[in-house]
Amino acid sequence: MKTPQKLKGQAAIITGGDSGIGRAVAIALAEAGAKVLVNFAHNHDAAYEVVKIIKDTGGKAFAHQCDVSKEDEVKAMFATAIKKYGTVDILVNNAGLQKDSKFVDMTLEQWNTVISINLTGQFLCSREAAKEFIKRGMVKKRSAAAGKIICMSSVHEIIPWAGHVNYAASKGGVSMFMKSIAQELAPHQIRVVGIAPGAIQTPINKPAWETPAALNKLLDLIPYNRIGQPGDVGKLAAWLASDDADYITGTTIFVDGGMALYPGFADNG
Ligand code: NAD
């Protein structure tokens, strides 16, 4: 059955759209009728594969290289999307990475890399999106909102993570960043929401699922007893971007099979 075209005619930018969760989000938004800029940092071939999948099913997409931590590159990406599609209606701030280390051994480079891509990248992209949304205003036949920004966070916006303090700090920052701009942009009819995935099977966490022993250990942390799939997040992003979620702003939806429910307490009541 064909997916309802709830994002028909809307233009979306998905950062890190060439891999894992971003790839699934790009495909899900395109299936819902959005025209998609598939952003990638380095992997040209992977981004073109996503574009091909979307075009082969009748959708519209193109790939664009941009490092989200670089202001000039982010501005150029928005200018390119606006030139190609006339405007931008949806931004999915998905790009992110880990540079793990014990805290005492963590280098400033590891800290700065993660903060600049996972947090500053969301600032740079959201600012460009908000400027375009405010300038254009609402187009009622396309969407009830003047624009939508989805911020990919993580269960680690609330769960502390030893050995990953740069990553957890970046996602804690994303949470407060998302809420603060949601408050500021709501009067412009712009919605801003967060998605906090638990363990989703992607390249970012391959060591946690690539062997049966690792996967079993991971499942101890997931009450629902399965690892998440990128499509679980893709479907949520498409729904959050649609008018079905029009009264939702400034909050984070957890898509984690219960990982944030303190599973260690399940047998200790
Ligand atoms: P992934 O490694 O498959 O994808 C990460 C994406 O970010 C890639 O497309 C990569 O090219 C892009 N990227 C990295 N640096 C970039 C830069 N400077 N500019 C532009 N793009 C850049 O991992 P994923 O699991 O799909 O992660 C996507 C997002 O989901 C990240 O923000 C991650 O923190 C978040 N997340 C993932 C999980 C999980 O379990 N997989 C859980 C919680 C949150």
PDB file of C-alpha atoms and ligand atoms in Angstrom:
ATOM      1  CA  MET A   1       0.000   0.000   0.000  1.00  0.00           C
ATOM      2  CA  LYS A   2       1.313   3.446  -0.907  1.00  0.00           C
ATOM      3  CA  THR A   3       2.336   5.679   2.029  1.00  0.00           C
ATOM      4  CA  PRO A   4      -0.080   8.628   2.483  1.00  0.00           C
ATOM      5  CA  GLN A   5       1.503  11.763   0.966  1.00  0.00           C
ATOM      6  CA  LYS A   6       1.428  13.807   4.164  1.00  0.00           C
ATOM      7  CA  LEU A   7       4.556  15.778   3.232  1.00  0.00           C
ATOM      8  CA  LYS A   8       3.620  16.338  -0.402  1.00  0.00           C
ATOM      9  CA  GLY A   9       5.408  19.275  -2.002  1.00  0.00           C
ATOM     10  CA  GLN A  10       7.540  20.012   1.064  1.00  0.00           C
ATOM     11  CA  ALA A  11      11.317  20.352   0.833  1.00  0.00           C
ATOM     12  CA  ALA A  12      13.453  18.669   3.479  1.00  0.00           C
ATOM     13  CA  ILE A  13      17.134  18.691   4.402  1.00  0.00           C
ATOM     14  CA  ILE A  14      18.416  15.581   6.192  1.00  0.00           C
ATOM     15  CA  THR A  15      21.924  15.978   7.568  1.00  0.00           C
ATOM     16  CA  GLY A  16      23.977  12.784   7.549  1.00  0.00           C
ATOM     17  CA  GLY A  17      21.387  11.322   5.189  1.00  0.00           C
ATOM     18  CA  ASP A  18      23.807   8.827   3.652  1.00  0.00           C
ATOM     19  CA  SER A  19      23.935   6.296   6.488  1.00  0.00           C
ATOM     20  CA  GLY A  20      22.006   4.574   9.264  1.00  0.00           C
ATOM     21  CA  ILE A  21      19.183   6.598  10.798  1.00  0.00           C
ATOM     22  CA  GLY A  22      19.560   9.569   8.416  1.00  0.00           C
ATOM     23  CA  ARG A  23      19.262   7.263   5.415  1.00  0.00           C
ATOM     24  CA  ALA A  24      16.022   5.784   6.785  1.00  0.00           C
ATOM     25  CA  VAL A  25      14.670   9.265   7.601  1.00  0.00           C
ATOM     26  CA  ALA A  26      15.450  10.520   4.084  1.00  0.00           C
ATOM     27  CA  ILE A  27      13.663   7.529   2.540  1.00  0.00           C
ATOM     28  CA  ALA A  28      10.660   7.803   4.906  1.00  0.00           C
ATOM     29  CA  LEU A  29      10.209  11.533   4.261  1.00  0.00           C
ATOM     30  CA  ALA A  30      10.480  10.970   0.507  1.00  0.00           C
ATOM     31  CA  GLU A  31       7.897   8.150   0.728  1.00  0.00           C
ATOM     32  CA  ALA A  32       5.580  10.662   2.415  1.00  0.00           C
ATOM     33  CA  GLY A  33       6.010  13.012  -0.559  1.00  0.00           C
ATOM     34  CA  ALA A  34       8.857  15.326   0.517  1.00  0.00           C
ATOM     35  CA  LYS A  35      11.606  16.478  -1.852  1.00  0.00           C
ATOM     36  CA  VAL A  36      14.845  15.635  -0.088  1.00  0.00           C
ATOM     37  CA  LEU A  37      18.363  17.050   0.092  1.00  0.00           C
ATOM     38  CA  VAL A  38      20.473  14.105   1.238  1.00  0.00           C
ATOM     39  CA  ASN A  39      23.425  15.681   3.031  1.00  0.00           C
ATOM     40  CA  PHE A  40      26.677  13.761   3.401  1.00  0.00           C
ATOM     41  CA  ALA A  41      30.069  14.609   4.837  1.00  0.00           C
ATOM     42  CA  HIS A  42      32.382  12.244   2.914  1.00  0.00           C
ATOM     43  CA  ASN A  43      30.619   9.199   1.502  1.00  0.00           C
ATOM     44  CA  HIS A  44      29.523  10.351  -1.926  1.00  0.00           C
ATOM     45  CA  ASP A  45      28.598   6.837  -3.128  1.00  0.00           C
ATOM     46  CA  ALA A  46      26.368   6.103  -0.124  1.00  0.00           C
ATOM     47  CA  ALA A  47      24.521   9.410  -0.558  1.00  0.00           C
ATOM     48  CA  TYR A  48      23.962   8.737  -4.266  1.00  0.00           C
ATOM     49  CA  GLU A  49      22.616   5.287  -3.410  1.00  0.00           C
ATOM     50  CA  VAL A  50      19.973   6.902  -1.144  1.00  0.00           C
ATOM     51  CA  VAL A  51      19.095   9.366  -3.919  1.00  0.00           C
ATOM     52  CA  LYS A  52      18.757   6.471  -6.364  1.00  0.00           C
ATOM     53  CA  ILE A  53      16.466   4.508  -4.003  1.00  0.00           C
ATOM     54  CA  ILE A  54      14.229   7.583  -3.661  1.00  0.00           C
ATOM     55  CA  LYS A  55      14.188   8.354  -7.404  1.00  0.00           C
ATOM     56  CA  ASP A  56      13.555   4.708  -8.325  1.00  0.00           C
ATOM     57  CA  THR A  57      10.342   4.840  -6.309  1.00  0.00           C
ATOM     58  CA  GLY A  58       9.184   8.060  -7.976  1.00  0.00           C
ATOM     59  CA  GLY A  59      10.483  10.515  -5.369  1.00  0.00           C
ATOM     60  CA  LYS A  60      12.661  13.620  -5.683  1.00  0.00           C
ATOM     61  CA  ALA A  61      16.110  13.884  -4.097  1.00  0.00           C
ATOM     62  CA  PHE A  62      19.656  15.078  -4.618  1.00  0.00           C
ATOM     63  CA  ALA A  63      22.884  14.662  -2.675  1.00  0.00           C
ATOM     64  CA  HIS A  64      24.878  17.551  -1.262  1.00  0.00           C
ATOM     65  CA  GLN A  65      28.227  17.472   0.512  1.00  0.00           C
ATOM     66  CA  CYS A  66      28.562  19.671   3.594  1.00  0.00           C
ATOM     67  CA  ASP A  67      30.322  19.457   6.929  1.00  0.00           C
ATOM     68  CA  VAL A  68      27.610  20.629   9.342  1.00  0.00           C
ATOM     69  CA  SER A  69      30.201  22.099  11.710  1.00  0.00           C
ATOM     70  CA  LYS A  70      31.356  24.607   9.039  1.00  0.00           C
ATOM     71  CA  GLU A  71      29.289  27.805   8.882  1.00  0.00           C
ATOM     72  CA  ASP A  72      30.079  28.659   5.256  1.00  0.00           C
ATOM     73  CA  GLU A  73      29.273  25.122   4.093  1.00  0.00           C
ATOM     74  CA  VAL A  74      25.948  25.092   5.968  1.00  0.00           C
ATOM     75  CA  LYS A  75      24.956  28.432   4.426  1.00  0.00           C
ATOM     76  CA  ALA A  76      25.873  27.111   0.975  1.00  0.00           C
ATOM     77  CA  MET A  77      23.794  23.940   1.582  1.00  0.00           C
ATOM     78  CA  PHE A  78      20.687  25.971   2.423  1.00  0.00           C
ATOM     79  CA  ALA A  79      21.262  28.276  -0.565  1.00  0.00           C
ATOM     80  CA  THR A  80      21.521  25.204  -2.815  1.00  0.00           C
ATOM     81  CA  ALA A  81      18.311  23.654  -1.431  1.00  0.00           C
ATOM     82  CA  ILE A  82      16.420  26.931  -1.794  1.00  0.00           C
ATOM     83  CA  LYS A  83      17.682  27.385  -5.363  1.00  0.00           C
ATOM     84  CA  LYS A  84      16.671  23.843  -6.289  1.00  0.00           C
ATOM     85  CA  TYR A  85      13.354  23.502  -4.413  1.00  0.00           C
ATOM     86  CA  GLY A  86      12.341  27.165  -3.877  1.00  0.00           C
ATOM     87  CA  THR A  87      12.392  26.891  -0.073  1.00  0.00           C
ATOM     88  CA  VAL A  88      12.965  24.515   2.842  1.00  0.00           C
ATOM     89  CA  ASP A  89      10.039  23.264   4.978  1.00  0.00           C
ATOM     90  CA  ILE A  90      11.689  20.561   7.115  1.00  0.00           C
ATOM     91  CA  LEU A  91      15.154  20.239   8.650  1.00  0.00           C
ATOM     92  CA  VAL A  92      16.264  16.987  10.259  1.00  0.00           C
ATOM     93  CA  ASN A  93      19.431  17.604  12.293  1.00  0.00           C
ATOM     94  CA  ASN A  94      20.672  14.035  12.221  1.00  0.00           C
ATOM     95  CA  ALA A  95      24.440  14.177  11.615  1.00  0.00           C
ATOM     96  CA  GLY A  96      26.452  12.953  14.563  1.00  0.00           C
ATOM     97  CA  LEU A  97      29.399  10.855  15.649  1.00  0.00           C
ATOM     98  CA  GLN A  98      31.250   9.436  18.630  1.00  0.00           C
ATOM     99  CA  LYS A  99      34.911   9.827  19.624  1.00  0.00           C
ATOM    100  CA  ASP A 100      35.040   7.626  22.687  1.00  0.00           C
ATOM    101  CA  SER A 101      37.664   7.724  25.399  1.00  0.00           C
ATOM    102  CA  LYS A 102      38.057   7.402  29.141  1.00  0.00           C
ATOM    103  CA  PHE A 103      37.482  10.865  30.586  1.00  0.00           C
ATOM    104  CA  VAL A 104      41.023  11.390  31.908  1.00  0.00           C
ATOM    105  CA  ASP A 105      42.493  10.412  28.545  1.00  0.00           C
ATOM    106  CA  MET A 106      40.059  12.409  26.400  1.00  0.00           C
ATOM    107  CA  THR A 107      41.843  14.887  24.164  1.00  0.00           C
ATOM    108  CA  LEU A 108      40.561  18.377  23.466  1.00  0.00           C
ATOM    109  CA  GLU A 109      40.365  17.321  19.821  1.00  0.00           C
ATOM    110  CA  GLN A 110      38.003  14.431  20.707  1.00  0.00           C
ATOM    111  CA  TRP A 111      35.868  16.761  22.820  1.00  0.00           C
ATOM    112  CA  ASN A 112      35.746  19.563  20.232  1.00  0.00           C
ATOM    113  CA  THR A 113      35.025  17.268  17.280  1.00  0.00           C
ATOM    114  CA  VAL A 114      31.973  15.742  18.931  1.00  0.00           C
ATOM    115  CA  ILE A 115      30.590  19.021  20.274  1.00  0.00           C
ATOM    116  CA  SER A 116      31.156  20.848  16.985  1.00  0.00           C
ATOM    117  CA  ILE A 117      29.361  18.241  14.849  1.00  0.00           C
ATOM    118  CA  ASN A 118      26.661  16.971  17.254  1.00  0.00           C
ATOM    119  CA  LEU A 119      25.733  20.314  18.860  1.00  0.00           C
ATOM    120  CA  THR A 120      27.190  23.264  16.931  1.00  0.00           C
ATOM    121  CA  GLY A 121      26.119  21.569  13.682  1.00  0.00           C
ATOM    122  CA  GLN A 122      22.520  21.582  14.911  1.00  0.00           C
ATOM    123  CA  PHE A 123      22.845  25.272  15.835  1.00  0.00           C
ATOM    124  CA  LEU A 124      24.216  26.259  12.412  1.00  0.00           C
ATOM    125  CA  CYS A 125      21.611  24.283  10.434  1.00  0.00           C
ATOM    126  CA  SER A 126      18.651  25.272  12.641  1.00  0.00           C
ATOM    127  CA  ARG A 127      19.555  28.963  12.409  1.00  0.00           C
ATOM    128  CA  GLU A 128      19.566  28.844   8.605  1.00  0.00           C
ATOM    129  CA  ALA A 129      16.281  26.888   8.598  1.00  0.00           C
ATOM    130  CA  ALA A 130      14.586  29.293  11.025  1.00  0.00           C
ATOM    131  CA  LYS A 131      15.669  32.332   8.976  1.00  0.00           C
ATOM    132  CA  GLU A 132      14.136  30.787   5.840  1.00  0.00           C
ATOM    133  CA  PHE A 133      10.927  29.735   7.660  1.00  0.00           C
ATOM    134  CA  ILE A 134      10.414  33.229   9.130  1.00  0.00           C
ATOM    135  CA  LYS A 135      11.189  34.980   5.834  1.00  0.00           C
ATOM    136  CA  ARG A 136       8.734  32.765   3.915  1.00  0.00           C
ATOM    137  CA  GLY A 137       6.020  32.364   6.564  1.00  0.00           C
ATOM    138  CA  MET A 138       3.293  29.769   6.457  1.00  0.00           C
ATOM    139  CA  VAL A 139       2.045  28.284   3.198  1.00  0.00           C
ATOM    140  CA  LYS A 140      -1.304  26.834   4.276  1.00  0.00           C
ATOM    141  CA  LYS A 141      -1.769  24.453   1.387  1.00  0.00           C
ATOM    142  CA  ARG A 142       1.558  22.749   2.237  1.00  0.00           C
ATOM    143  CA  SER A 143       1.566  22.589   6.042  1.00  0.00           C
ATOM    144  CA  ALA A 144      -0.151  23.949   9.149  1.00  0.00           C
ATOM    145  CA  ALA A 145       3.283  25.072  10.409  1.00  0.00           C
ATOM    146  CA  ALA A 146       5.690  27.594   8.908  1.00  0.00           C
ATOM    147  CA  GLY A 147       8.481  25.056   9.304  1.00  0.00           C
ATOM    148  CA  LYS A 148       9.618  22.012  11.245  1.00  0.00           C
ATOM    149  CA  ILE A 149      12.986  21.250  12.836  1.00  0.00           C
ATOM    150  CA  ILE A 150      13.716  17.754  14.151  1.00  0.00           C
ATOM    151  CA  CYS A 151      16.781  17.383  16.377  1.00  0.00           C
ATOM    152  CA  MET A 152      18.292  13.895  16.626  1.00  0.00           C
ATOM    153  CA  SER A 153      19.251  13.444  20.229  1.00  0.00           C
ATOM    154  CA  SER A 154      19.771  10.151  22.109  1.00  0.00           C
ATOM    155  CA  VAL A 155      18.724   8.386  25.286  1.00  0.00           C
ATOM    156  CA  HIS A 156      22.056   9.840  26.464  1.00  0.00           C
ATOM    157  CA  GLU A 157      20.421  13.249  26.735  1.00  0.00           C
ATOM    158  CA  ILE A 158      19.250  11.822  30.094  1.00  0.00           C
ATOM    159  CA  ILE A 159      21.329   8.654  30.697  1.00  0.00           C
ATOM    160  CA  PRO A 160      24.901   9.417  31.803  1.00  0.00           C
ATOM    161  CA  TRP A 161      27.525   7.515  29.764  1.00  0.00           C
ATOM    162  CA  ALA A 162      30.981   6.871  31.205  1.00  0.00           C
ATOM    163  CA  GLY A 163      33.650   6.708  28.525  1.00  0.00           C
ATOM    164  CA  HIS A 164      31.520   8.869  26.235  1.00  0.00           C
ATOM    165  CA  VAL A 165      31.260  12.178  28.116  1.00  0.00           C
ATOM    166  CA  ASN A 166      31.712  14.272  24.971  1.00  0.00           C
ATOM    167  CA  TYR A 167      28.804  12.452  23.287  1.00  0.00           C
ATOM    168  CA  ALA A 168      26.493  12.545  26.336  1.00  0.00           C
ATOM    169  CA  ALA A 169      27.283  16.246  26.879  1.00  0.00           C
ATOM    170  CA  SER A 170      26.509  16.972  23.221  1.00  0.00           C
ATOM    171  CA  LYS A 171      23.114  15.237  23.453  1.00  0.00           C
ATOM    172  CA  GLY A 172      22.273  16.887  26.795  1.00  0.00           C
ATOM    173  CA  GLY A 173      23.070  20.134  24.988  1.00  0.00           C
ATOM    174  CA  VAL A 174      20.813  19.185  22.069  1.00  0.00           C
ATOM    175  CA  SER A 175      17.923  18.700  24.517  1.00  0.00           C
ATOM    176  CA  MET A 176      18.153  22.210  25.987  1.00  0.00           C
ATOM    177  CA  PHE A 177      18.997  23.738  22.595  1.00  0.00           C
ATOM    178  CA  MET A 178      15.870  22.141  21.101  1.00  0.00           C
ATOM    179  CA  LYS A 179      13.586  23.333  23.925  1.00  0.00           C
ATOM    180  CA  SER A 180      14.988  26.874  23.923  1.00  0.00           C
ATOM    181  CA  ILE A 181      14.593  27.420  20.188  1.00  0.00           C
ATOM    182  CA  ALA A 182      11.146  25.773  20.301  1.00  0.00           C
ATOM    183  CA  GLN A 183      10.109  28.406  22.847  1.00  0.00           C
ATOM    184  CA  GLU A 184      11.570  31.227  20.755  1.00  0.00           C
ATOM    185  CA  LEU A 185      10.203  30.044  17.395  1.00  0.00           C
ATOM    186  CA  ALA A 186       6.690  28.888  18.391  1.00  0.00           C
ATOM    187  CA  PRO A 187       5.169  32.377  17.875  1.00  0.00           C
ATOM    188  CA  HIS A 188       6.352  32.106  14.252  1.00  0.00           C
ATOM    189  CA  GLN A 189       4.383  28.798  13.914  1.00  0.00           C
ATOM    190  CA  ILE A 190       7.651  26.900  13.707  1.00  0.00           C
ATOM    191  CA  ARG A 191       7.754  23.542  15.489  1.00  0.00           C
ATOM    192  CA  VAL A 192      10.945  22.101  16.966  1.00  0.00           C
ATOM    193  CA  VAL A 193      11.041  18.554  18.329  1.00  0.00           C
ATOM    194  CA  GLY A 194      13.624  16.057  19.482  1.00  0.00           C
ATOM    195  CA  ILE A 195      13.969  12.343  18.799  1.00  0.00           C
ATOM    196  CA  ALA A 196      15.907  10.282  21.355  1.00  0.00           C
ATOM    197  CA  PRO A 197      16.787   6.879  19.888  1.00  0.00           C
ATOM    198  CA  GLY A 198      17.983   4.049  22.090  1.00  0.00           C
ATOM    199  CA  ALA A 199      20.164   1.379  20.467  1.00  0.00           C
ATOM    200  CA  ILE A 200      19.507   1.409  16.733  1.00  0.00           C
ATOM    201  CA  GLN A 201      21.424  -1.004  14.505  1.00  0.00           C
ATOM    202  CA  THR A 202      23.707   1.305  12.487  1.00  0.00           C
ATOM    203  CA  PRO A 203      27.443   1.693  11.823  1.00  0.00           C
ATOM    204  CA  ILE A 204      27.835   4.111  14.784  1.00  0.00           C
ATOM    205  CA  ASN A 205      27.431   1.290  17.356  1.00  0.00           C
ATOM    206  CA  LYS A 206      28.542  -1.784  15.372  1.00  0.00           C
ATOM    207  CA  PRO A 207      30.678  -3.233  18.216  1.00  0.00           C
ATOM    208  CA  ALA A 208      27.517  -3.346  20.376  1.00  0.00           C
ATOM    209  CA  TRP A 209      25.636  -5.711  18.004  1.00  0.00           C
ATOM    210  CA  GLU A 210      28.074  -7.391  15.608  1.00  0.00           C
ATOM    211  CA  THR A 211      28.607 -10.547  17.719  1.00  0.00           C
ATOM    212  CA  PRO A 212      25.900 -12.613  19.472  1.00  0.00           C
ATOM    213  CA  ALA A 213      27.651 -12.023  22.838  1.00  0.00           C
ATOM    214  CA  ALA A 214      27.681  -8.243  22.350  1.00  0.00           C
ATOM    215  CA  LEU A 215      24.057  -8.213  21.212  1.00  0.00           C
ATOM    216  CA  ASN A 216      22.955 -10.286  24.231  1.00  0.00           C
ATOM    217  CA  LYS A 217      24.702  -7.849  26.574  1.00  0.00           C
ATOM    218  CA  LEU A 218      23.006  -4.956  24.795  1.00  0.00           C
ATOM    219  CA  LEU A 219      19.580  -6.614  25.066  1.00  0.00           C
ATOM    220  CA  ASP A 220      19.957  -6.575  28.884  1.00  0.00           C
ATOM    221  CA  LEU A 221      19.495  -2.802  28.526  1.00  0.00           C
ATOM    222  CA  ILE A 222      16.385  -3.021  26.323  1.00  0.00           C
ATOM    223  CA  PRO A 223      13.150  -4.164  28.062  1.00  0.00           C
ATOM    224  CA  TYR A 224      11.424  -4.638  24.687  1.00  0.00           C
ATOM    225  CA  ASN A 225      14.164  -7.183  23.908  1.00  0.00           C
ATOM    226  CA  ARG A 226      15.099  -6.229  20.375  1.00  0.00           C
ATOM    227  CA  ILE A 227      17.588  -3.817  18.891  1.00  0.00           C
ATOM    228  CA  GLY A 228      15.992  -0.870  17.094  1.00  0.00           C
ATOM    229  CA  GLN A 229      16.069  -0.524  13.318  1.00  0.00           C
ATOM    230  CA  PRO A 230      16.670   2.727  11.393  1.00  0.00           C
ATOM    231  CA  GLY A 231      13.130   2.452  10.009  1.00  0.00           C
ATOM    232  CA  ASP A 232      11.723   2.735  13.559  1.00  0.00           C
ATOM    233  CA  VAL A 233      13.176   6.249  13.642  1.00  0.00           C
ATOM    234  CA  GLY A 234      12.374   7.051  10.000  1.00  0.00           C
ATOM    235  CA  LYS A 235       8.656   6.455  10.556  1.00  0.00           C
ATOM    236  CA  LEU A 236       8.669   8.630  13.671  1.00  0.00           C
ATOM    237  CA  ALA A 237      10.454  11.478  11.880  1.00  0.00           C
ATOM    238  CA  ALA A 238       7.950  11.417   9.003  1.00  0.00           C
ATOM    239  CA  TRP A 239       5.070  11.551  11.485  1.00  0.00           C
ATOM    240  CA  LEU A 240       6.628  14.368  13.539  1.00  0.00           C
ATOM    241  CA  ALA A 241       7.181  16.407  10.369  1.00  0.00           C
ATOM    242  CA  SER A 242       3.553  15.967   9.305  1.00  0.00           C
ATOM    243  CA  ASP A 243       0.485  17.967  10.328  1.00  0.00           C
ATOM    244  CA  ASP A 244      -0.660  14.927  12.361  1.00  0.00           C
ATOM    245  CA  ALA A 245       1.890  16.156  14.929  1.00  0.00           C
ATOM    246  CA  ASP A 246       0.973  19.825  14.534  1.00  0.00           C
ATOM    247  CA  TYR A 247       0.469  20.528  18.252  1.00  0.00           C
ATOM    248  CA  ILE A 248       3.791  18.961  19.263  1.00  0.00           C
ATOM    249  CA  THR A 249       6.712  21.287  19.889  1.00  0.00           C
ATOM    250  CA  GLY A 250       9.532  21.587  22.404  1.00  0.00           C
ATOM    251  CA  THR A 251       9.510  17.972  23.502  1.00  0.00           C
ATOM    252  CA  THR A 252      11.526  14.834  22.825  1.00  0.00           C
ATOM    253  CA  ILE A 253      10.051  11.495  21.781  1.00  0.00           C
ATOM    254  CA  PHE A 254      12.025   8.463  22.954  1.00  0.00           C
ATOM    255  CA  VAL A 255      12.212   5.592  20.464  1.00  0.00           C
ATOM    256  CA  ASP A 256      14.181   3.141  22.551  1.00  0.00           C
ATOM    257  CA  GLY A 257      12.261  -0.053  23.398  1.00  0.00           C
ATOM    258  CA  GLY A 258      12.234   1.117  27.014  1.00  0.00           C
ATOM    259  CA  MET A 259      15.988   1.696  27.385  1.00  0.00           C
ATOM    260  CA  ALA A 260      15.388   4.901  29.355  1.00  0.00           C
ATOM    261  CA  LEU A 261      13.175   3.054  31.884  1.00  0.00           C
ATOM    262  CA  TYR A 262      16.100   2.110  34.185  1.00  0.00           C
ATOM    263  CA  PRO A 263      15.929  -1.620  33.210  1.00  0.00           C
ATOM    264  CA  GLY A 264      18.447  -2.443  35.971  1.00  0.00           C
ATOM    265  CA  PHE A 265      15.635  -1.818  38.476  1.00  0.00           C
ATOM    266  CA  ALA A 266      13.184  -4.275  36.855  1.00  0.00           C
ATOM    267  CA  ASP A 267      13.967  -7.121  39.332  1.00  0.00           C
ATOM    268  CA  ASN A 268      14.872  -5.011  42.351  1.00  0.00           C
ATOM    269  CA  GLY A 269      11.536  -3.572  43.462  1.00  0.00           C
TER     270      GLY A 269
HETATM  271  P1  NAD B   1      25.868   6.624  11.342  1.00  0.00           P
HETATM  272  O1  NAD B   1      27.306   6.608  11.679  1.00  0.00           O
HETATM  273  O2  NAD B   1      25.321   5.552  10.473  1.00  0.00           O
HETATM  274  O3  NAD B   1      25.454   8.019  10.702  1.00  0.00           O
HETATM  275  C1  NAD B   1      25.999   9.240  11.127  1.00  0.00           C
HETATM  276  C2  NAD B   1      25.841  10.217  10.007  1.00  0.00           C
HETATM  277  O4  NAD B   1      26.378  11.481  10.398  1.00  0.00           O
HETATM  278  C3  NAD B   1      26.586   9.775   8.745  1.00  0.00           C
HETATM  279  O5  NAD B   1      25.733   9.969   7.651  1.00  0.00           O
HETATM  280  C4  NAD B   1      27.749  10.743   8.686  1.00  0.00           C
HETATM  281  O6  NAD B   1      28.177  10.986   7.367  1.00  0.00           O
HETATM  282  C5  NAD B   1      27.133  11.979   9.306  1.00  0.00           C
HETATM  283  N1  NAD B   1      28.151  12.945   9.724  1.00  0.00           N
HETATM  284  C6  NAD B   1      29.166  12.770  10.607  1.00  0.00           C
HETATM  285  N2  NAD B   1      29.904  13.901  10.676  1.00  0.00           N
HETATM  286  C7  NAD B   1      29.318  14.803   9.838  1.00  0.00           C
HETATM  287  C8  NAD B   1      29.604  16.141   9.496  1.00  0.00           C
HETATM  288  N3  NAD B   1      30.651  16.802  10.007  1.00  0.00           N
HETATM  289  N4  NAD B   1      28.775  16.760   8.615  1.00  0.00           N
HETATM  290  C9  NAD B   1      27.717  16.109   8.059  1.00  0.00           C
HETATM  291  N5  NAD B   1      27.416  14.823   8.347  1.00  0.00           N
HETATM  292  C10 NAD B   1      28.209  14.198   9.232  1.00  0.00           C
HETATM  293  O7  NAD B   1      25.119   6.647  12.745  1.00  0.00           O
HETATM  294  P2  NAD B   1      23.565   6.751  13.109  1.00  0.00           P
HETATM  295  O8  NAD B   1      23.338   5.783  14.183  1.00  0.00           O
HETATM  296  O9  NAD B   1      22.731   6.701  11.911  1.00  0.00           O
HETATM  297  O10 NAD B   1      23.512   8.197  13.775  1.00  0.00           O
HETATM  298  C11 NAD B   1      22.645   9.229  13.329  1.00  0.00           C
HETATM  299  C12 NAD B   1      22.259  10.108  14.505  1.00  0.00           C
HETATM  300  O11 NAD B   1      21.508   9.335  15.442  1.00  0.00           O
HETATM  301  C13 NAD B   1      23.445  10.674  15.286  1.00  0.00           C
HETATM  302  O12 NAD B   1      23.160  11.998  15.683  1.00  0.00           O
HETATM  303  C14 NAD B   1      23.523   9.766  16.498  1.00  0.00           C
HETATM  304  O13 NAD B   1      24.101  10.409  17.609  1.00  0.00           O
HETATM  305  C15 NAD B   1      22.045   9.495  16.723  1.00  0.00           C
HETATM  306  N6  NAD B   1      21.781   8.309  17.539  1.00  0.00           N
HETATM  307  C16 NAD B   1      22.075   7.055  17.084  1.00  0.00           C
HETATM  308  C17 NAD B   1      21.802   5.960  17.898  1.00  0.00           C
HETATM  309  C18 NAD B   1      22.069   4.545  17.475  1.00  0.00           C
HETATM  310  O14 NAD B   1      21.916   3.634  18.302  1.00  0.00           O
HETATM  311  N7  NAD B   1      22.434   4.269  16.251  1.00  0.00           N
HETATM  312  C19 NAD B   1      21.265   6.148  19.154  1.00  0.00           C
HETATM  313  C20 NAD B   1      20.979   7.445  19.588  1.00  0.00           C
HETATM  314  C21 NAD B   1      21.252   8.519  18.764  1.00  0.00           C
END
